[in-house]
């Protein structure tokens, strides 16, 4: 069982917006502004989409945005495109003992 | 072009050992923390551990402490993962990744599969 809780699936139609949640505790998501989101296509390595809760690496479309409220972080994909269909994982810093925790992943389907 | 190329995976029996290597090019390797992240077949991601630029600090997930060792050779632009006392549950694709922040890994290798089975 993953330390962070993500919905197993999410979906939306092209052009719509979808938000994926990532719920942790005050010891991880709620305690630090170190949440990242990764996109992974089947058989491929993950790709960094968001880090430090809200920051986008260069090259990542601004359709992808991150936020956090309390112990829950969120990834919003606006203007859904077919190429956004993938698995998405959140991760958070969890202090000097545990270091890193991940969510179980969310499969995003573009209808 | 940044490249991370892992090697050394394969089939190993429970209790056995393996050493993974990651050859890096396209950036100043000695300037970055590096990590290993694994993914069991059909499962999610799990951070294995990381190592500071000069190798002076290393951190591991609890499940591999005392069994796995991360090292690096900055002269050879290479990262290593020594895996001992392997268990069936260590079966996974192991990725070499570059740290650009806390829980932020911007470059990933293609991964190498380790299968622990008798």
Coordinates of C-alpha atoms in Angstrom, one line a residue, chain B:
Chain B
X1 CA 22.2 15.5 -25.0
X2 CA 21.7 14.1 -21.5
X3 CA 21.9 10.3 -21.4
X4 CA 21.7 7.8 -18.5
X5 CA 22.3 4.2 -19.5
X6 CA 21.8 1.5 -16.9
X7 CA 23.3 -2.0 -17.3
X8 CA 23.8 -5.1 -15.1
X9 CA 20.2 -6.3 -14.7
X10 CA 19.2 -9.9 -15.1
X11 CA 17.9 -13.0 -13.3
X12 CA 19.2 -13.8 -9.9
X13 CA 18.3 -16.3 -7.2
X14 CA 17.0 -15.2 -3.8
X15 CA 19.9 -14.4 -1.6
X16 CA 22.1 -13.5 -4.6
X17 CA 23.9 -10.3 -5.6
X18 CA 24.0 -8.0 -8.5
X19 CA 25.7 -4.7 -9.4
X20 CA 24.0 -2.2 -11.5
X21 CA 25.9 0.5 -13.4
X22 CA 24.7 3.8 -14.9
X23 CA 26.8 5.5 -17.4
X24 CA 26.1 9.2 -17.6
X25 CA 26.8 11.8 -20.3
X26 CA 25.7 15.2 -21.4
X27 CA 25.9 17.0 -18.0
X28 CA 28.5 17.6 -15.3
X29 CA 27.9 14.4 -13.3
X30 CA 29.9 15.5 -10.3
X31 CA 27.6 18.5 -9.7
X32 CA 24.4 16.5 -9.0
X33 CA 22.9 14.3 -6.4
X34 CA 21.9 11.0 -8.1
X35 CA 19.2 8.5 -7.1
X36 CA 17.9 5.1 -7.9
X37 CA 14.2 4.6 -8.3
X38 CA 12.5 1.2 -8.9
X39 CA 9.2 -0.1 -10.2
X40 CA 8.0 -3.6 -9.7
X41 CA 6.1 -5.1 -12.7
X42 CA 2.7 -3.5 -13.0
X43 CA 3.2 -1.5 -9.8
X44 CA 4.1 2.0 -8.8
X45 CA 7.4 3.8 -8.3
X46 CA 9.6 3.4 -5.2
X47 CA 12.6 5.5 -4.4
X48 CA 15.6 3.3 -3.5
X49 CA 18.2 5.8 -2.3
X50 CA 20.4 8.6 -3.3
X51 CA 24.0 9.8 -3.1
X52 CA 25.5 13.3 -2.7
X53 CA 27.8 14.8 -5.3
X54 CA 31.0 13.7 -3.6
X55 CA 29.6 10.5 -2.3
X56 CA 29.9 11.6 1.3
X57 CA 26.2 11.2 2.0
X58 CA 23.9 8.3 1.1
X59 CA 20.3 7.6 2.0
X60 CA 18.2 4.6 1.5
X61 CA 14.6 3.4 1.8
X62 CA 14.2 1.3 4.9
X63 CA 13.5 -1.9 3.0
X64 CA 16.9 -2.0 1.4
X65 CA 19.1 -0.5 4.2
X66 CA 22.0 -2.8 4.9
X67 CA 21.5 -4.8 1.7
X68 CA 21.9 -2.2 -1.1
X69 CA 24.8 0.2 -1.5
X70 CA 24.9 3.2 -3.8
X71 CA 28.3 4.5 -5.0
X72 CA 29.7 6.7 -7.7
X73 CA 32.8 7.4 -9.6
X74 CA 32.9 11.0 -10.8
X75 CA 36.0 10.4 -12.9
X76 CA 34.1 7.8 -14.9
X77 CA 30.7 9.6 -14.8
X78 CA 29.2 6.5 -13.4
X79 CA 26.7 5.6 -10.7
X80 CA 26.4 2.2 -9.2
X81 CA 24.0 0.1 -7.1
X82 CA 25.3 -3.0 -5.4
X83 CA 22.4 -5.2 -4.4
X84 CA 23.0 -8.0 -1.9
X85 CA 20.8 -10.5 -0.2
X86 CA 18.2 -10.1 -2.9
X87 CA 14.6 -11.0 -2.2
X88 CA 11.7 -11.8 -4.6
X89 CA 10.2 -8.5 -3.7
X90 CA 13.2 -6.7 -5.1
X91 CA 12.1 -7.7 -8.6
X92 CA 11.7 -4.5 -10.5
X93 CA 12.9 -2.2 -13.2
X94 CA 15.7 0.0 -11.7
X95 CA 16.1 3.5 -13.0
X96 CA 19.1 5.7 -12.6
X97 CA 17.9 9.3 -12.2
X98 CA 19.3 12.8 -11.8
X99 CA 18.2 14.8 -8.8
X100 CA 17.4 18.5 -9.5
X101 CA 15.7 19.1 -6.2
X102 CA 13.9 17.4 -3.4
X103 CA 11.9 14.5 -4.9
X104 CA 12.5 16.1 -8.3
X105 CA 14.2 13.8 -10.9
X106 CA 14.5 15.4 -14.3
X107 CA 16.4 12.8 -16.3
X108 CA 15.8 9.1 -16.2
X109 CA 17.6 6.2 -17.7
X110 CA 15.8 3.6 -19.7
X111 CA 15.8 1.2 -16.7
X112 CA 17.2 -2.2 -16.2
X113 CA 15.1 -5.2 -15.1
X114 CA 16.2 -7.3 -12.1
X115 CA 14.2 -10.5 -11.6
X116 CA 14.7 -12.4 -8.3
X117 CA 13.5 -15.9 -8.7
X118 CA 14.5 -19.5 -8.0

